[in-house]
Amino acid sequence: MQLRRFRTTTALAATAALLLTACGGVGDDGGDDQTFIFGVPNLPRSLDPIFANDGETFRVTRQVFDTLLDHESGGNEMVGGLAETWDVSDDGLTWTFNLRDGVEFHDGETLDAAAVCANFDRWMNLPEPFHNTTVAYYYNNLFGSFTDGESSTGNDFLVGCSADGLTVTIQLKETSANFPGAFSMATTAILSPGSLEQIDDGAFTGIDDGLPDYTQDVTGILAGTGPFQLDSWNHAQDELTLTRFDDYWGDPAGVSRIVFKAYDDETALKQALEASEIHGYDLVAPAHVAELEAAGFQVPTRGVFNILYLAFQQETDEQLADLEVRQALAAAVDRQNIVDSLLPEGGVVATQFMPDTVAGHSDNVTTYSYDPDAARPVLEGRTMEFCWPTNVSRPYMPSPRDIFESIKADLEAVGVTVQEKPMEWANYIPAAASGECPLYILGWTGDFNEGYNFLGTWFANHTDEFGMNRDDIFAVMQRAAREGDPDARAALLAEASEMIMDELPGLPISSSPPSIVFSAEVNPPNVSPLTQEKFDEVSFR
Amino acid sequence: MVRYVVTRLLQLIPTLFGLSVLLFIWVRALPGGPDTALLPENATAADRERLRQDLGLNDPIWVQYAAFLARLAQLDFGHTLRGRAVSTELAERFPATIELAFVAMLIAVVVGIPLGYLAARNRGRFLDVSAVGGSLIGICTPVFFLAFILKEIFAVRLGWLPSSSRLTPGTSYTDITGLRVVDGIITGEFHVAWDAVVHLILPALALASIPLAVVTRMTRASVMETLGEDFVRTAESKGLTARVIQFRHVLRNAMLPVVTAIGLLTGALLAGAVLTESVFAFGGIGSFLFQATQSRDYAAIMGTVLLIATVFVVVNLVVDLLYTVLDPRVTVDR
């Protein structure tokens, strides 16, 4: 009797173990499905790119919608997107785009110049709730033109769009450093005319009532021309699924489906990858890179396209208004140590507020080498408040705590008493933007290959982030902003960069490539310095 | 009985009202705001100010609260920062939390009560010492740490169980109740039901750790106390069998404080679900609350906490009613 019971128990346990083992991960699905599962920290804020301004939204919408211009696969040079070729008039005000022939939207409509202009017309005719950065951040900053009313940004660059077969002509009122980059921004992706007919922008009453339903669920309204089309969005499971678009104008996607699955933290992403539940994720913690590589995962190195800096708010802390103090702080921080020990491989010490791959980078800026002995006489005995963000990882700053601790140790080594002020990210950014933090670490990843997209982010005019009052620098930046000739603009930006590094409103620390990881079973896409990977390049080995 | 239940449910209204006032003040006192979630890092202070204006966050707090109450009166919890109705999000996600909390409590009760009983019956022996020591470890170990260890061992190293999600990502299924195991059985999609079961094991074990420890210790203490009662000796002197004495007299009487503890633990379970669901990417209201707190999504925080509070009160009402079943001397009409 007892033996029989033992046998039964053993058989049940063995069956359970087999079933548990068989539950497996994504690698066990077999070859037919070809579902590529990518772990993300957030799902899109909106499926309609005009409402979006964040990288995780654009990571998804870029697979579905195309823009007139694009960046080369794995690089930051501008190439054709929906436009095969393009040209600009000598005055920089008339942009002509020659569209690809035979491009189809996911809803069966055909791309032509009229379809592109329908999108520009939609943006220009957006009603009042859209006329500010709350709802349509990038459109207001890049174009800002509305037929009825003005943008809160004061921008008004666009005259209109005219169509002739496959030729689109965009007329601008004035030149801007944002062109042609603006035509490559994911927020200006081209939707099908059929989609635009179904979207009722007039019904949108404002952000306090939430975004329209079609931006939050796959309703069949939104159709683009990308290699994947929207399939489903399971909010309860935090999963968004795209399926391959077989009539895509480029090479067909290497996988039949992509599932974007959201996880709340990087450790959970790493464990899901190791357990073969996902095929990859972005923004790997530097401490995990070597471990994952040793375990056989692929961690391709991106080019650098970001800046991490230590800001000196000159108006909040009087000490920081003194150039000698700012220079001493620059000499006190061992940036090479941060790059070598805390940032992903491929990182470099930054000499100015833009990476060296961007036009406008100057080789003649004042540089500051690590020299604690020179810094000590100026800084010894001083007390400074230093803000840093908790529980967050950014592409330019994968581990803020470690970077803060390193800088803090450097400052303490030259006699500075550091008053630590850790803040949650939701509190940190507003505090930094409003000038509450004398010292803080922050950064920026470029939207497109344009030096003004870096320098203009901080130094186009006085901001509370830095509290810098240098009208001469602002004047050069304003000239650069309106300069249509790329070479002349680069020269102005180089001049501004040199002035900025003399003024030293902050210390550029590094440009570093954020790490992205893939399982061994996939052929990864070309990794992009702008973090704009094209997942149609993914395939299974 | 009916009058009692109705009275208790009516008491829920002032309770939730008071909670909503405190919660409303508390979430708005949190440093920072939703602008970090809605605007890019290079947004200007003016952009941020405009956003606060558009969201009505610059209005006096009583004006904001009145607007909240007006919506709540229509059972409208507002919208998340993404723009979806909070009530829709909660309706879609709550079944996940119910499923997880139910299984965790099931583990706590099914394992904890027999273990506590056996520990009491074997006082001072190896089983008792192990149960007491194990329950201490269970209470002391942070849920997120236990979750990490369980995932590392059973998902990453051994590959026996999935490390996250309610189902394998990309799985197609028919949704009826939102409870994946139940739906899988109802619809005959047994592979979905099985997938849901294996995905439940690790998060449920992690979430059950504290309730299991508490139930074990409470049962042990209560059984030991009951064993010394006069009615047990009376039952023995009447010649009742040991089985009848242990189950009808000892265990039944010992269950009263345990049931109370289970009621209170439900609240702890829902609070624990915030971390557990987040670590396991489980997608219930715990994950939702975690994300809402990170992004200062006020409407989502309010709606989720009020739902948890309602569930807590209702569960405790059910526990009070259970008293009458366990102990006929207890009446609810008094």
Coordinates of C-alpha atoms in Angstrom, one line a residue, chain A residues 16 19-21 23-26 29 35 37 42-46 53 128-129 131-135 137-138 141 152-153 207-211 213 215-217 233-239 241 257 259 261-265 267-268 270-272 274-275 277-278 291 391 394 396 424-427 429-430 433-434 442-444 447 457 464-465, chain B residues 30-48 50-52 54-56 71 79-84 89 92-93 96 147-149 151-152 155-156 158-173 180 194-195 198-199 201 274 277-284 287 290-291 293-296:
Chain A
A16 CA 4.8 18.2 -12.6
L19 CA 5.4 20.2 -17.2
L20 CA 7.2 22.9 -15.2
T21 CA 10.3 22.4 -17.3
C23 CA 6.7 25.8 -19.5
G24 CA 10.0 27.1 -20.8
G25 CA 10.5 30.5 -22.3
V26 CA 10.3 32.2 -25.6
D29 CA 8.2 28.3 -29.1
T35 CA 7.8 36.5 -32.3
I37 CA 9.8 40.0 -27.6
N42 CA 7.2 51.8 -20.4
L43 CA 4.7 51.3 -23.2
P44 CA 3.8 54.2 -25.4
R45 CA 2.1 57.2 -24.0
S46 CA 0.2 57.5 -27.3
N53 CA 7.6 63.3 -26.8
E128 CA -6.4 75.4 -29.5
P129 CA -5.8 72.6 -27.0
H131 CA -1.3 75.0 -29.3
N132 CA 1.2 74.4 -26.5
T133 CA 3.9 72.0 -25.4
T134 CA 1.6 70.2 -23.0
V135 CA -0.1 68.3 -25.8
Y137 CA 5.5 69.2 -27.5
Y138 CA 7.6 68.7 -30.5
N141 CA 8.9 73.5 -30.7
S152 CA 2.7 79.1 -26.7
T153 CA 6.3 78.7 -27.7
I207 CA -5.1 67.1 -21.4
D208 CA -7.2 67.1 -18.2
D209 CA -9.7 64.8 -20.0
G210 CA -7.1 62.5 -21.2
L211 CA -5.9 61.6 -24.7
D213 CA -9.3 56.7 -27.1
T215 CA -4.3 56.8 -29.0
Q216 CA -4.6 54.3 -26.2
D217 CA -5.9 51.2 -27.9
W233 CA -2.5 46.5 -26.9
N234 CA -3.1 44.4 -23.8
H235 CA -3.0 47.0 -21.0
A236 CA -3.7 44.4 -18.3
Q237 CA -0.6 42.5 -19.3
D238 CA 1.4 45.6 -20.3
E239 CA 2.0 44.2 -23.7
T241 CA 2.0 43.6 -30.3
R257 CA 5.6 39.7 -34.7
V259 CA 5.8 42.1 -28.6
K261 CA 6.5 43.9 -22.8
A262 CA 6.8 46.4 -19.9
Y263 CA 8.8 45.8 -16.7
D264 CA 9.1 48.1 -13.8
D265 CA 12.9 47.8 -13.3
T267 CA 16.7 43.8 -12.7
A268 CA 13.4 42.3 -13.7
K270 CA 17.7 41.1 -16.9
Q271 CA 16.1 38.1 -15.1
A272 CA 13.4 37.9 -17.8
E274 CA 18.2 35.2 -18.6
A275 CA 15.1 33.1 -18.2
E277 CA 11.3 35.2 -21.6
I278 CA 12.3 38.2 -23.7
E291 CA 27.9 39.4 -16.7
N391 CA 15.7 55.1 -8.7
R394 CA 18.9 57.4 -18.2
Y396 CA 23.5 59.1 -20.6
E424 CA 12.9 61.0 -6.8
W425 CA 13.0 61.6 -10.6
A426 CA 9.5 63.1 -10.5
N427 CA 10.8 65.7 -8.1
I429 CA 13.6 67.3 -12.9
P430 CA 11.3 70.2 -11.8
A433 CA 14.6 73.2 -14.0
S434 CA 13.5 75.7 -11.5
L442 CA 21.8 65.7 -15.8
G443 CA 22.1 65.1 -19.6
W444 CA 20.6 64.9 -23.0
D447 CA 17.0 64.1 -31.3
T457 CA 18.6 72.9 -25.3
D464 CA 16.8 78.7 -14.3
E465 CA 18.6 75.4 -14.8
Chain B
L30 CA 4.3 64.4 -2.6
P31 CA 7.3 66.3 -4.0
G32 CA 7.4 66.7 -7.7
G33 CA 4.5 66.4 -10.1
P34 CA 3.3 64.7 -13.3
D35 CA 5.3 66.9 -15.6
T36 CA 8.3 64.6 -15.5
A37 CA 6.2 61.8 -16.9
L38 CA 4.5 64.0 -19.5
L39 CA 7.3 66.3 -20.7
P40 CA 10.9 65.6 -21.9
E41 CA 13.9 66.4 -19.8
N42 CA 14.7 69.6 -21.7
A43 CA 11.2 71.1 -21.2
T44 CA 11.4 74.6 -19.8
A45 CA 10.0 75.8 -16.5
A46 CA 7.3 77.6 -18.5
D47 CA 6.3 74.3 -20.2
R48 CA 6.0 72.7 -16.8
R50 CA 1.7 75.4 -18.4
L51 CA 1.1 71.7 -17.9
R52 CA 0.2 72.2 -14.2
D54 CA -3.8 72.6 -18.0
L55 CA -4.2 69.8 -15.5
G56 CA -5.8 72.1 -13.0
R71 CA -16.7 63.0 -10.7
H79 CA -8.2 59.6 -16.3
T80 CA -4.6 58.4 -16.0
L81 CA -1.9 60.5 -17.3
R82 CA -1.9 58.4 -20.4
G83 CA -5.6 59.3 -20.8
R84 CA -7.3 56.0 -20.1
E89 CA -7.6 50.3 -15.9
E92 CA -8.8 45.2 -16.4
R93 CA -6.1 44.8 -13.7
A96 CA -4.8 39.8 -11.7
A147 CA 11.0 37.6 -5.0
F148 CA 14.5 38.3 -6.4
I149 CA 15.9 35.1 -4.8
K151 CA 13.4 34.3 -9.5
E152 CA 17.1 33.8 -9.5
A155 CA 13.6 30.9 -13.2
V156 CA 17.2 31.9 -14.1
L158 CA 17.0 26.1 -12.9
G159 CA 14.6 27.3 -15.6
W160 CA 11.7 25.6 -14.0
L161 CA 9.3 28.5 -13.7
P162 CA 8.8 31.8 -15.5
S163 CA 10.3 34.9 -13.8
S164 CA 7.6 37.3 -14.8
S165 CA 4.2 38.1 -16.4
R166 CA 0.8 36.4 -16.0
L167 CA 1.2 34.5 -19.2
T168 CA 4.0 34.0 -21.7
P169 CA 4.2 37.3 -23.6
G170 CA 2.3 37.2 -26.8
T171 CA 0.0 34.3 -25.7
S172 CA -3.5 34.5 -27.2
Y173 CA -6.4 33.8 -24.9
R180 CA -6.6 33.6 -16.4
W194 CA -1.7 25.9 -17.1
D195 CA 0.5 28.8 -18.3
V198 CA 3.0 28.2 -13.6
H199 CA 3.2 32.0 -13.8
I201 CA 3.7 30.1 -8.5
V274 CA 2.3 46.5 -5.0
E277 CA 3.4 42.5 -8.9
S278 CA 6.0 45.2 -9.7
V279 CA 8.9 42.8 -9.3
F280 CA 7.2 40.0 -11.3
A281 CA 5.7 42.4 -13.9
F282 CA 2.4 40.8 -13.0
G283 CA 0.2 43.6 -14.2
G284 CA -2.4 43.9 -11.4
S287 CA 1.9 47.3 -10.5
F290 CA 3.6 51.5 -8.3
Q291 CA 3.8 53.0 -11.8
T293 CA 3.3 56.7 -7.7
Q294 CA 6.4 56.9 -9.8
S295 CA 4.8 59.2 -12.3
R296 CA 2.7 61.1 -9.8

